[in-house]
Short mmCIF file of C-alpha atoms and ligand atoms in Angstrom, two decimals:
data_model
loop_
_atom_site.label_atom_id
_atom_site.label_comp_id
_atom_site.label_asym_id
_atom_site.label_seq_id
_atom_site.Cartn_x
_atom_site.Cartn_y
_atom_site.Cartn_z
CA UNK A 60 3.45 -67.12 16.66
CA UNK A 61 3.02 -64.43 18.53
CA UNK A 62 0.05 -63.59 20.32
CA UNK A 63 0.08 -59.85 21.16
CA UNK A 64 0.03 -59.46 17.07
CA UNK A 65 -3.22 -60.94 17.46
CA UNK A 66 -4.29 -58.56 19.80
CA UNK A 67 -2.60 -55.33 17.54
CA UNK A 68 -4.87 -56.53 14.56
CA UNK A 69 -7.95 -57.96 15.94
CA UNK A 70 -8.35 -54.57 18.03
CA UNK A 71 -11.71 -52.66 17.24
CA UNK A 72 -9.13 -49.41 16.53
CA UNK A 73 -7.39 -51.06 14.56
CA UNK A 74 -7.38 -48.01 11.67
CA UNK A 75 -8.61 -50.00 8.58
CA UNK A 76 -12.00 -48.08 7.72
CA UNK A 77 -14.11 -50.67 9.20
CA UNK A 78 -15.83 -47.87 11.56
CA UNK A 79 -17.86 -46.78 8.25
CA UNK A 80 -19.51 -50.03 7.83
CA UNK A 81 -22.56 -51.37 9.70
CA UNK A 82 -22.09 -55.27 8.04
CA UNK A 83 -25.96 -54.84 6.77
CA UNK A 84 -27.34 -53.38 10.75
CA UNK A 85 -28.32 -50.04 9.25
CA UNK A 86 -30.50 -51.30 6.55
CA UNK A 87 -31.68 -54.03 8.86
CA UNK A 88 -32.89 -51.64 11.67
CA UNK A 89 -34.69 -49.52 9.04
CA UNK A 90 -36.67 -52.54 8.20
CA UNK A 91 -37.33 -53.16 11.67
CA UNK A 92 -35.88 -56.50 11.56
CA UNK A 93 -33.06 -55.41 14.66
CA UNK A 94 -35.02 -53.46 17.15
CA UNK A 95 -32.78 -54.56 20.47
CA UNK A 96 -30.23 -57.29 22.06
CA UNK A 97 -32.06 -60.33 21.31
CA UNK A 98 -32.85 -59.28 17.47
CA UNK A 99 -29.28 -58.32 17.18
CA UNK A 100 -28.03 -61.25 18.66
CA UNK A 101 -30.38 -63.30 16.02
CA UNK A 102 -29.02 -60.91 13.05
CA UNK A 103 -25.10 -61.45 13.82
CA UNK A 104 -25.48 -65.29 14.45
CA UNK A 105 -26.97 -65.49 10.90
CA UNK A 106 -24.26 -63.33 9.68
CA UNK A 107 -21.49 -66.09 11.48
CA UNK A 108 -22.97 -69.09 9.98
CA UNK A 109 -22.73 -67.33 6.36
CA UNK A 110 -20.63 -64.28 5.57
CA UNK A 111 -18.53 -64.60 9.04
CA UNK A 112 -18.19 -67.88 7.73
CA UNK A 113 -17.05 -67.67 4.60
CA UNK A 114 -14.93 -64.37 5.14
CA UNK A 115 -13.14 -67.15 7.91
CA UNK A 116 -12.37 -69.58 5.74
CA UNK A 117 -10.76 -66.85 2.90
CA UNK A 118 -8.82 -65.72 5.34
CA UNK A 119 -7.66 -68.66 6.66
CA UNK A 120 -7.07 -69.63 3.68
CA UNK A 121 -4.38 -66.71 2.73
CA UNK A 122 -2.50 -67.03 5.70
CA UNK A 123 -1.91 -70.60 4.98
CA UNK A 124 -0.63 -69.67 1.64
CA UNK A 125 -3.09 -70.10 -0.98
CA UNK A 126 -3.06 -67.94 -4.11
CA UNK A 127 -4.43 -64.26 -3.17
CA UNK A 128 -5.95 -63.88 -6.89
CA UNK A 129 -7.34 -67.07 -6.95
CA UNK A 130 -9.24 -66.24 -3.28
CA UNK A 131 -10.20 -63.10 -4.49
CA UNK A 132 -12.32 -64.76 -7.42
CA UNK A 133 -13.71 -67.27 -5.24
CA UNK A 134 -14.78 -64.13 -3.00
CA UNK A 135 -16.14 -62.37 -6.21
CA UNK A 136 -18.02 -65.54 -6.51
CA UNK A 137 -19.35 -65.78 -2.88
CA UNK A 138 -20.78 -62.44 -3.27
CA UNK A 139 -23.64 -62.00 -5.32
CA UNK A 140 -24.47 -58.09 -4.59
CA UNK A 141 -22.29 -55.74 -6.39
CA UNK A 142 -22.41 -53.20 -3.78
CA UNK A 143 -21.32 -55.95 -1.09
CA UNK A 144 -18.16 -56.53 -3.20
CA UNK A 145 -17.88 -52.72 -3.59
CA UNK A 146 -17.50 -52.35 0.30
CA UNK A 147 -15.18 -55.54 0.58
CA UNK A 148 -12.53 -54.29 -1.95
CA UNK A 149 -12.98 -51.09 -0.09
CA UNK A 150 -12.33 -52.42 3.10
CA UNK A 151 -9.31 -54.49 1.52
CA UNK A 152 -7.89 -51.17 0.19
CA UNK A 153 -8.25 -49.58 4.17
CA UNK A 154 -6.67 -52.22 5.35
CA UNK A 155 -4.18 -52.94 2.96
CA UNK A 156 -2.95 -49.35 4.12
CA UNK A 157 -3.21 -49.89 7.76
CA UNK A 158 -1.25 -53.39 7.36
CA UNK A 159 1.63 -52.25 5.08
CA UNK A 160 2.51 -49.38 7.56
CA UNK A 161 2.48 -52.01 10.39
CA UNK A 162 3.95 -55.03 9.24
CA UNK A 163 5.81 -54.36 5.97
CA UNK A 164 6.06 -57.28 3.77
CA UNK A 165 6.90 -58.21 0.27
CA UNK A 166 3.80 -60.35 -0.05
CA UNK A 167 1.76 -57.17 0.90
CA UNK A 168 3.10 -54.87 -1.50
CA UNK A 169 2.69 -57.55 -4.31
CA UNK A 170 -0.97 -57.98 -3.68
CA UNK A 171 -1.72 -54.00 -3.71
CA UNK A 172 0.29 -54.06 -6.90
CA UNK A 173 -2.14 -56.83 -8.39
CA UNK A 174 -5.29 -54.98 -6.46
CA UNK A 175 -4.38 -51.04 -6.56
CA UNK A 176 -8.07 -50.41 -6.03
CA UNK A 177 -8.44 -53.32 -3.25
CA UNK A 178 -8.77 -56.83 -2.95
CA UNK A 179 -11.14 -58.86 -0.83
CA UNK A 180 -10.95 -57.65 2.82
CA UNK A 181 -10.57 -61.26 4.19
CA UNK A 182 -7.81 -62.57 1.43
CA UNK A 183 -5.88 -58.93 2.63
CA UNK A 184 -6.64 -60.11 5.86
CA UNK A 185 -5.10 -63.51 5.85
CA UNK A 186 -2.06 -61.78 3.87
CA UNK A 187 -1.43 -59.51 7.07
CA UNK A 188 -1.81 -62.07 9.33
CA UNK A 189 1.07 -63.89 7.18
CA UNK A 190 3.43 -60.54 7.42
CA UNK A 191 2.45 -60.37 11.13
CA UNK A 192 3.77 -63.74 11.53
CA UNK A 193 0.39 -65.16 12.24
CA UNK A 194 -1.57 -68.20 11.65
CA UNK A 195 -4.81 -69.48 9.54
CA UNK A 196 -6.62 -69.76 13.12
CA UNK A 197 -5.72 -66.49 13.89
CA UNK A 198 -6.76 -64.93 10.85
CA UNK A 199 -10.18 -66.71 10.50
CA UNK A 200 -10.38 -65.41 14.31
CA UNK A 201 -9.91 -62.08 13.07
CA UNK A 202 -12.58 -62.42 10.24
CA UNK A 203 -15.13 -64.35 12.44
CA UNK A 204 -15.21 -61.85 15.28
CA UNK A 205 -15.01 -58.79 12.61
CA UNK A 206 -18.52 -60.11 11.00
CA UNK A 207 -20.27 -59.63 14.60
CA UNK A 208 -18.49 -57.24 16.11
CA UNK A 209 -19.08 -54.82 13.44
CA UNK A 210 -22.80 -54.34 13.44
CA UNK A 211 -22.93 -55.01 17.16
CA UNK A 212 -20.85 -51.90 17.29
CA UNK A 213 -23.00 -50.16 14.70
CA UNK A 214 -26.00 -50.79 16.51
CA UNK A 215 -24.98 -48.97 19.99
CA UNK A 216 -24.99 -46.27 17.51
CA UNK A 217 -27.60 -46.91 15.45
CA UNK A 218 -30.63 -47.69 18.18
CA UNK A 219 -28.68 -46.70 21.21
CA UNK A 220 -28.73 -49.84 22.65
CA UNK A 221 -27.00 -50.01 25.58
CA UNK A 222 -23.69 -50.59 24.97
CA UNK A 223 -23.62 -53.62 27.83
CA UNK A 224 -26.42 -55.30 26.21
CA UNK A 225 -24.52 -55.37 23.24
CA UNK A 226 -21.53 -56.44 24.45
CA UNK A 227 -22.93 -59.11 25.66
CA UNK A 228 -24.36 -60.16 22.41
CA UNK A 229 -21.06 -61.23 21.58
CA UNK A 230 -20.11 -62.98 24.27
CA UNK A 231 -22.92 -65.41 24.16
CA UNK A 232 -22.00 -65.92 20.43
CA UNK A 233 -18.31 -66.43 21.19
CA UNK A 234 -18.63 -70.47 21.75
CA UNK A 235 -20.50 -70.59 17.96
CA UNK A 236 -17.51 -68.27 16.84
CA UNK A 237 -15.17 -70.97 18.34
CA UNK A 238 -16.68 -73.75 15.87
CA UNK A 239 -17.19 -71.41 12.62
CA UNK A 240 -13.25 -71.05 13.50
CA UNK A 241 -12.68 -74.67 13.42
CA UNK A 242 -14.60 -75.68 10.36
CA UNK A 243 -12.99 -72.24 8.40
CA UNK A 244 -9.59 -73.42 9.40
CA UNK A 245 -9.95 -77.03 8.24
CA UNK A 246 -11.39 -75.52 4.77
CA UNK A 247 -8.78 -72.98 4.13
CA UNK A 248 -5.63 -75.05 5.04
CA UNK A 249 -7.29 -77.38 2.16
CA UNK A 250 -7.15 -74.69 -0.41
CA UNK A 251 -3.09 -74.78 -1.18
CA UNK A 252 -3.73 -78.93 -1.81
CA UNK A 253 -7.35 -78.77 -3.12
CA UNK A 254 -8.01 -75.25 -4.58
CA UNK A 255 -10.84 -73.00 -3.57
CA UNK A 256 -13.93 -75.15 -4.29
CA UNK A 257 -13.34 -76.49 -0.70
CA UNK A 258 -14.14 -73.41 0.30
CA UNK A 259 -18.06 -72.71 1.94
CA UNK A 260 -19.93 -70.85 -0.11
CA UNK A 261 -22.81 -69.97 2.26
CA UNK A 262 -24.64 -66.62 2.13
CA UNK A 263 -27.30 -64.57 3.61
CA UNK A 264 -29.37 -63.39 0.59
CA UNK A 265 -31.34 -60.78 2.97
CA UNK A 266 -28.40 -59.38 3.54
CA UNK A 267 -27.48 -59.49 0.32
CA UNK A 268 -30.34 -57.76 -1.11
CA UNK A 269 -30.32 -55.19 1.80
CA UNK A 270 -26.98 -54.18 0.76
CA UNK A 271 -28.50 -53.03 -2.85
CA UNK A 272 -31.24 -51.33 -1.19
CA UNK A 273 -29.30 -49.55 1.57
CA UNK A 274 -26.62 -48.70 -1.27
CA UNK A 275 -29.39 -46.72 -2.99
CA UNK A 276 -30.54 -44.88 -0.13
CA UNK A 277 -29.84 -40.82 -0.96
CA UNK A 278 -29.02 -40.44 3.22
CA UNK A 279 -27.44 -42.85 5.40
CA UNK A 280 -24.75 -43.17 8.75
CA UNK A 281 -23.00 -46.10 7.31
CA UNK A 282 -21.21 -46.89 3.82
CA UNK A 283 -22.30 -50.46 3.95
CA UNK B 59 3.89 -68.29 9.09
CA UNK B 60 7.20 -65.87 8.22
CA UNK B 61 7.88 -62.28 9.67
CA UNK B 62 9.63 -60.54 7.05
CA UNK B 63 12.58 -58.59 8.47
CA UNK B 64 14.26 -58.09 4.96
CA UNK B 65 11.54 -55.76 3.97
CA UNK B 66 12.91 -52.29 2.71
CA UNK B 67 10.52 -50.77 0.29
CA UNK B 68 9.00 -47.87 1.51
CA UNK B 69 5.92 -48.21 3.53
CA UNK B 70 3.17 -46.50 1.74
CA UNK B 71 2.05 -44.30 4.63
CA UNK B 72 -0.38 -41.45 4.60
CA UNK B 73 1.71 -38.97 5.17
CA UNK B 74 4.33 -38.96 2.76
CA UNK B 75 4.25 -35.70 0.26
CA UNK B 76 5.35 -37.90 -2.69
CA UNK B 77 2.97 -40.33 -4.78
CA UNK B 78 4.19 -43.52 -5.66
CA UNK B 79 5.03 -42.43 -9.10
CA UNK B 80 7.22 -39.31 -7.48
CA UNK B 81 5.53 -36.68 -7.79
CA UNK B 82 4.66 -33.87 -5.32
CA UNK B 83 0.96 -34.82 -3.82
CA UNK B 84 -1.62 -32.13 -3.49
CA UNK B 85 -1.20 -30.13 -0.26
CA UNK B 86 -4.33 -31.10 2.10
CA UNK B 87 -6.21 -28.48 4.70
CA UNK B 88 -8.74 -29.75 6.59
CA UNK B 89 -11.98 -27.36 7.78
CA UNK B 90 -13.60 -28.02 11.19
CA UNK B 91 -15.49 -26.73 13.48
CA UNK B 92 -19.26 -27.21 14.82
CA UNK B 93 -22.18 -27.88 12.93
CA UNK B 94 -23.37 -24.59 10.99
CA UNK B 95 -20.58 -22.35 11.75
CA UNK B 96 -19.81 -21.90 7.85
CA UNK B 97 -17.37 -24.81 6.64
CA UNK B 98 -18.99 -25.57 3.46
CA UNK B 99 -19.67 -21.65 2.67
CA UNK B 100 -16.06 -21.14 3.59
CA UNK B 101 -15.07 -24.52 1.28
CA UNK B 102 -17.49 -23.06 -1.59
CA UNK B 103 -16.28 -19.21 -1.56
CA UNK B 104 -12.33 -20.82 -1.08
CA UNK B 105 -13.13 -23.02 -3.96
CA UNK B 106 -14.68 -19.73 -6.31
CA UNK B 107 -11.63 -17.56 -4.87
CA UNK B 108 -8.57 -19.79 -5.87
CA UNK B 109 -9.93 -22.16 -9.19
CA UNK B 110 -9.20 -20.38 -11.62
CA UNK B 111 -5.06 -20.36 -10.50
CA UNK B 112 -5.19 -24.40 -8.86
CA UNK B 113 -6.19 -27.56 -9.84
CA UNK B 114 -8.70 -28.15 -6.82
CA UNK B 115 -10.46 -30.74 -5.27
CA UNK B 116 -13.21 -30.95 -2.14
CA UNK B 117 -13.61 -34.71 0.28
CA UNK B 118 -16.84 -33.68 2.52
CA UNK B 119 -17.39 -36.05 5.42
CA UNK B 120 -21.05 -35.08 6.36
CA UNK B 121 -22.71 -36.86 9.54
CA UNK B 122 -25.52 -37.93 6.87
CA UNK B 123 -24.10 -38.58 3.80
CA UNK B 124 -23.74 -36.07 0.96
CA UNK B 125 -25.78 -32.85 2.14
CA UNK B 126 -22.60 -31.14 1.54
CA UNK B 127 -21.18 -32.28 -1.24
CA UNK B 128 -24.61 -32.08 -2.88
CA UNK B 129 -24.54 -28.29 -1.46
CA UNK B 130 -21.13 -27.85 -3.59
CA UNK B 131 -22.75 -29.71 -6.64
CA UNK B 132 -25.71 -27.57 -6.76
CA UNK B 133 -23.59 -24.34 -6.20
CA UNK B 134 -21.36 -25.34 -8.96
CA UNK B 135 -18.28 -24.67 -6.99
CA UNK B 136 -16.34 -27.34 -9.10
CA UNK B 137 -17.13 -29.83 -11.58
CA UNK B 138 -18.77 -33.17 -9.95
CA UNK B 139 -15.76 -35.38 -10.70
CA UNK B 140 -13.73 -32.83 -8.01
CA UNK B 141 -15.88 -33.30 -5.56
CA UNK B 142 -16.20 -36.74 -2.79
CA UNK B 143 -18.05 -37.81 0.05
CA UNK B 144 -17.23 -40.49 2.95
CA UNK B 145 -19.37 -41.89 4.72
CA UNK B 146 -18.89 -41.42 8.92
CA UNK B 147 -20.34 -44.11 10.57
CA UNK B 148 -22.14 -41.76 12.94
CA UNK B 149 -18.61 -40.50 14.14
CA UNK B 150 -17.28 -38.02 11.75
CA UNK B 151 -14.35 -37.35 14.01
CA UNK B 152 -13.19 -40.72 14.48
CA UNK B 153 -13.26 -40.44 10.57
CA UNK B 154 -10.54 -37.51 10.70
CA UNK B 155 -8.99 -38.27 13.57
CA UNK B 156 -8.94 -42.11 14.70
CA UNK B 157 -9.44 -43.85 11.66
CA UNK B 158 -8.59 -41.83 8.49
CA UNK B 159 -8.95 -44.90 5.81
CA UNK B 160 -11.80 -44.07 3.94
CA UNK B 161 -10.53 -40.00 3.71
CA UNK B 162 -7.25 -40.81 2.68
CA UNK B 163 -8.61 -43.36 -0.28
CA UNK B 164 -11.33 -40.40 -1.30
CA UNK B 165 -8.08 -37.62 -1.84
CA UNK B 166 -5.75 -40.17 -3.51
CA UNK B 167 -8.64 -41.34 -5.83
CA UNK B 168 -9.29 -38.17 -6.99
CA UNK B 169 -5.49 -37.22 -7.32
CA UNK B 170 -5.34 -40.16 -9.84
CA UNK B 171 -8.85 -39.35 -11.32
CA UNK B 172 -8.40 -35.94 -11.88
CA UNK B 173 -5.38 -35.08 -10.90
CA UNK B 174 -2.52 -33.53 -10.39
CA UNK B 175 -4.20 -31.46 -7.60
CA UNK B 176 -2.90 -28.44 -5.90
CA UNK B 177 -4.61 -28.46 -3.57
CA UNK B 178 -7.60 -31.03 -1.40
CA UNK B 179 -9.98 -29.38 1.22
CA UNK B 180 -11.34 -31.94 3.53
CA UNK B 181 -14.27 -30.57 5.03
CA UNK B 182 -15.41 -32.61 8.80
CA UNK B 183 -19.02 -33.66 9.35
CA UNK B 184 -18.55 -30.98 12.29
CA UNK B 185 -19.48 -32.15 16.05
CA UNK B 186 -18.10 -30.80 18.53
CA UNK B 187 -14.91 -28.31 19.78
CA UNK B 188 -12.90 -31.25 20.26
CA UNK B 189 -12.57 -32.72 16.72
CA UNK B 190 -9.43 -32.56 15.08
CA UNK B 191 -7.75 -33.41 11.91
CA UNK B 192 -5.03 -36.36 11.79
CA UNK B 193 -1.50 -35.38 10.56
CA UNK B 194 -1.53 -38.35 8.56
CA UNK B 195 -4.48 -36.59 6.40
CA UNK B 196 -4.23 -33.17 6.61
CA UNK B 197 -0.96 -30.95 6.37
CA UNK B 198 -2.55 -28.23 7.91
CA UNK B 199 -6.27 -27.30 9.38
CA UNK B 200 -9.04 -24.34 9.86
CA UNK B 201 -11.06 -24.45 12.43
CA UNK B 202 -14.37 -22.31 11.68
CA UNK B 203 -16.61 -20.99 14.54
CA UNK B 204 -19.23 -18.64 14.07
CA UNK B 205 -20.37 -15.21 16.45
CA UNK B 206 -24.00 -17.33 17.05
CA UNK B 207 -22.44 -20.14 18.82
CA UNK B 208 -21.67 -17.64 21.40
CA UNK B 209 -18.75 -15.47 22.27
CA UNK B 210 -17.50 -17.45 25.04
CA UNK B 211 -16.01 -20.26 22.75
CA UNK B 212 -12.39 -18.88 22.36
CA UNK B 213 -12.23 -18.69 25.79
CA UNK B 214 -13.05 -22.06 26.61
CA UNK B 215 -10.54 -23.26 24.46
CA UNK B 216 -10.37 -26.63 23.39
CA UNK B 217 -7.70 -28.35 20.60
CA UNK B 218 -9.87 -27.05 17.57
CA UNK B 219 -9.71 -23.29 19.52
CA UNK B 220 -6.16 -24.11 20.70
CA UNK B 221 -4.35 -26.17 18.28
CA UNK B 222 -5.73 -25.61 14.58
CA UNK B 223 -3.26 -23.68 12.51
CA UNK B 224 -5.89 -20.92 11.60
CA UNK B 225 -8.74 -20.25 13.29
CA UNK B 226 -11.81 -18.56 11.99
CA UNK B 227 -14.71 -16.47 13.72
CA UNK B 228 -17.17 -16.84 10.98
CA UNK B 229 -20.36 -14.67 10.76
CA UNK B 230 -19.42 -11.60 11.83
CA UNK B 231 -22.07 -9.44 10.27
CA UNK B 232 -24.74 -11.24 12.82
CA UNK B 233 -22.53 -10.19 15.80
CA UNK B 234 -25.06 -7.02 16.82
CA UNK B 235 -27.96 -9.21 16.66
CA UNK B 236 -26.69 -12.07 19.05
CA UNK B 237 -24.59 -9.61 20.90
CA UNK B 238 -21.16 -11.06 20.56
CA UNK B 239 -18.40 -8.85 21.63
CA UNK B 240 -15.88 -9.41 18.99
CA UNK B 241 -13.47 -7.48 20.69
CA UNK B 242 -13.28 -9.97 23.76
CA UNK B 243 -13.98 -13.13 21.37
CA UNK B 244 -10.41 -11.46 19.91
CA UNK B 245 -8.43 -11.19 22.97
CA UNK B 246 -9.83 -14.63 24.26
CA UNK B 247 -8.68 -16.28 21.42
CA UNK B 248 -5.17 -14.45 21.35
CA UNK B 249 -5.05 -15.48 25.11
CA UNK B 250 -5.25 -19.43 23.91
CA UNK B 251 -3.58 -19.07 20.78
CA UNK B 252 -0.51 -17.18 21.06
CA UNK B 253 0.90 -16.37 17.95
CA UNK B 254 -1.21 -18.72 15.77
CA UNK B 255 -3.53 -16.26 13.09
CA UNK B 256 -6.75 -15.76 13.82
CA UNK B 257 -9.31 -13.88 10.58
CA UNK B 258 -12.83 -12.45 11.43
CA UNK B 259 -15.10 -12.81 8.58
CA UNK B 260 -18.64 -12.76 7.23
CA UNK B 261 -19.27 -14.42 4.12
CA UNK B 262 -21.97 -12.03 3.59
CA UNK B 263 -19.75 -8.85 3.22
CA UNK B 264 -17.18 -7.62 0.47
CA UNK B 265 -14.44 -9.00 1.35
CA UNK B 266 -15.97 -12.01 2.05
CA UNK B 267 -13.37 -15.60 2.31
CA UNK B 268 -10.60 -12.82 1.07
CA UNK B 269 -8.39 -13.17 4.38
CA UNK B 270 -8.46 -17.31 4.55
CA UNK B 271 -7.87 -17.71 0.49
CA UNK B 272 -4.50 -15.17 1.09
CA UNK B 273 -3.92 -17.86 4.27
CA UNK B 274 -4.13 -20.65 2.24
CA UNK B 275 -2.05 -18.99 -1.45
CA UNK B 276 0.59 -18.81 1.40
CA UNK B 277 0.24 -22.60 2.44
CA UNK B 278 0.73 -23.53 -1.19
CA UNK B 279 2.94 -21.04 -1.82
CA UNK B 280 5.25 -22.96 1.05
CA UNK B 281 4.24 -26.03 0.08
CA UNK B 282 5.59 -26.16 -3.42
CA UNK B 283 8.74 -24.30 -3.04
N1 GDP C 507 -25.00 -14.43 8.10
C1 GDP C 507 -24.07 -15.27 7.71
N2 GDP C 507 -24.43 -16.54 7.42
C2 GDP C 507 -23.48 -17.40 7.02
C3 GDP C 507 -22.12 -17.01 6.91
N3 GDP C 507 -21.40 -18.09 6.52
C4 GDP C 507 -22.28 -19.11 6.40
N4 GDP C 507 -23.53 -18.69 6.68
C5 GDP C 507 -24.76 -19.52 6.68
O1 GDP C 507 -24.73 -20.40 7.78
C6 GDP C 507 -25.41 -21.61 7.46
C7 GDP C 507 -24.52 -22.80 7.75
O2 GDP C 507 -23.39 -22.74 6.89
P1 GDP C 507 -22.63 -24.06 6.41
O3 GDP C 507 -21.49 -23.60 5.58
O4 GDP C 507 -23.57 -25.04 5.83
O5 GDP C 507 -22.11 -24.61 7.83
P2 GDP C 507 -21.27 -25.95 8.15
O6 GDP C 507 -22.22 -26.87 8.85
O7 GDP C 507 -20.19 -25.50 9.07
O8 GDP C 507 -20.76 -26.50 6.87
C8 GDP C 507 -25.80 -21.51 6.00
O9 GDP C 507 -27.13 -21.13 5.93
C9 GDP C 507 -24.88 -20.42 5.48
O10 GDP C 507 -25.44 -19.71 4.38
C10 GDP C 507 -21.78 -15.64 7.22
O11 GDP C 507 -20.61 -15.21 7.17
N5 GDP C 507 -22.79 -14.84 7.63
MG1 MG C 508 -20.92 -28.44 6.11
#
């Protein structure tokens, strides 16, 4: 396993779209529920228990070596908003792109020939932890950290919160991060035996219906 | 866990001119520049000048989403279908330059939508003199500055200024008003630019995008031969 392939993929620059996407902070900061650090910090720790989460567990899941288009429908079926799916498969396309041109693998090209228009961001994500010769912890470590880091990032931008403050909103989440890990691991190495129902299936539904509204919104910074 | 060494397909990177069916993609041209200095009036009057000969199609990347694109809709520069817009993030150049994902998706979706394309303009949200377009999205780029911005931009330079493989001084017929000497904005940008081209033009004049739409018929002229 190697460890600095960690690093390549789990690295904020990593160029798979995810820049664009504000994991629900936008919408959230319109409706004044984030307003600084310590609202923030509540936001993403709800996002960890649910999406980060289940997004862990998928991914986890793939790199063990479950069935892609069976995790896909059991992401489908984790996500109730349309537009929420909308910006996973998009995000699965980006990085899809990003992972074939660094770690070519047959198993890659065979799930963007089942999903030309994308496939759940975490399944692609387990799939290129696979073809980076990665594990299920590292991928659900990938997913875990991608559902806080994400708006934590978007907020800096969003409220100019300063960019220490936020920053260190992560780092007091990262012992909670360490035990969504664990109990996403466990679920998704279950999948090849079990099949997906071991899978969580918790979710957020503010965030769910904040995607809808902030989908509708005729001017915004971030696609999701 | 398995690293897959035996892997020889191709990689589908950005940059490659074929599709995956083999076909010759759609040469790209990016427009940049600051905020204002004429990109989308440039896209529009390119799009008016050259539709009637290619099979065109416009990605706009605005810093809000859509103002631009909804510009080109309500101008009727091309029909809706030929015309996308991606979302920034707040950081329209890490969208062109650092992370070109969600561009790259937007021109291959509408190659297979309504394609085959001639030719994709990407027009940038616009920030500031240091944006520039990826290689892996854009075959070749304009960078657009206008007379009001002030005529010292050639000479400070910059990789738009420097780099882009035309540059455009837009707005000339305001020149007398701001009083920007043309004449030295000329020889500044010669002095940084060597022998890349360099077109004044106003928009509001006869001859209008005429010099940039004979730049570009020569791009695609290369490109296709
Ligand atoms: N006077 C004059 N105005 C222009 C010219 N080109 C564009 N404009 C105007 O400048 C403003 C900004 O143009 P726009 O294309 O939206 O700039 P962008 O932000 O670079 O896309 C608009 O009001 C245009 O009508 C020109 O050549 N002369
Ligand atoms: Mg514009």
């Amino acid at each position: 396993m190697s460890r600095a392939a960690l690093l390549v993929l789990a690295d904020g620059r990593f160029p798979a779209g995810g820049h664009a996407h504000s994991g629900g902070a936008e919408e959230a900061v319109k409706a004044g529920r984030i307003t600084g650090a310590a609202s923030l910090e509540a936001f993403c720790r709800g996002r960890l228990h649910t999406v980060g989460l289940v997004g862990a567990a998928l991914a986890a899941a793939a790199a063990a070596g479950a069935d892609p288009v069976e995790l896909d429908a059991a992401a489908d079926a984790r996500t109730p908003s349309p537009a929420l799916r909308g910006a996973a498969r998009r995000l699965g396309r980006q990085l899809m792109r990003a992972a074939r041109a660094a770690w070519p693998s047959d198993e890659l090209d065979a799930l963007a020939g089942e999903f030309p228009k994308g496939a759940h961001q975490p399944v692609v994500l387990g799939v290129t932890a696979r073809a980076a010769g990665l594990g299920a912890q590292d991928a659900a470590y990938c997913a875990a950290y991608e559902s806080v880091s994400g708006p934590a990032t978007a907020v800096v931008r969003l409220l100019s919160l300063d960019p220490f403050e936020a920053t260190g909103v992560l780092a007091r989440l990262a012992p909670e991060l360490d035990l969504m890990v664990d109990r996403a691991v466990a679920a998704g190495r279950a999948v090849p035996g079990e099949g997906v129902d071991v899978l969580p299936a918790a979710s957020g539904p503010l965030l769910e219906i904040g995607a809808e509204a902030h989908a509708g919104w005729p001017v915004r910074l971030f696609a999701s | 866990m398995h690293l897959d060494h035996a892997h020889s397909a191709p990689s589908a990177v950005s940059a490659d001119a074929q599709r995956p069916d083999g076909t010759r993609r759609a040469l790209r041209i990016g427009l940049g520049g600051p905020v204002g200095s004429g990109k989308t009036a440039t896209v529009a009057a390119l799009c008016r000048a050259l539709r009637d000969q290619f099979s065109l199609a416009v990605v706009t990347n605005d810093i809000y989403t859509r103002e631009d694109a909804e510009f080109l809709l309500r101008e009727a520069v091309l029909p809706p279908e030929r015309i996308a817009a991606v979302e920034t993030g707040a950081c329209p150049h890490t969208a062109i330059r650092d992370d070109i994902s969600a561009n790259l998706e937007a021109v291959e979706d509408l190659e297979d939508e309504v394609g085959p394309l001639d030719l994709v303009l990407v027009e940038s949200g616009g920030d500031n003199l240091t944006a520039t377009f990826s290689k892996g999205l854009v075959d070749a780029q304009i960078f657009v500055i206008d007379v009001a911005g002030g005529d010292d931009i050639p000479r400070k330079g910059g990789p738009g200024v420097t780099t882009a493989d035309l540059l455009v001084v837009n707005k000339t017929d305001l020149a007398p008003y701001v009083g920007s000497d043309l004449a030295r904005m000329a020889a500044d940008a010669k002095a940084q630019r060597a022998e890349l081209p360099v077109v004044f033009q106003s928009l509001r004049s006869e001859a209008g995008v005429a010099d940039v739409s004979a730049w570009v018929r020569a791009r695609l002229a290369a490109w296709t031969a």
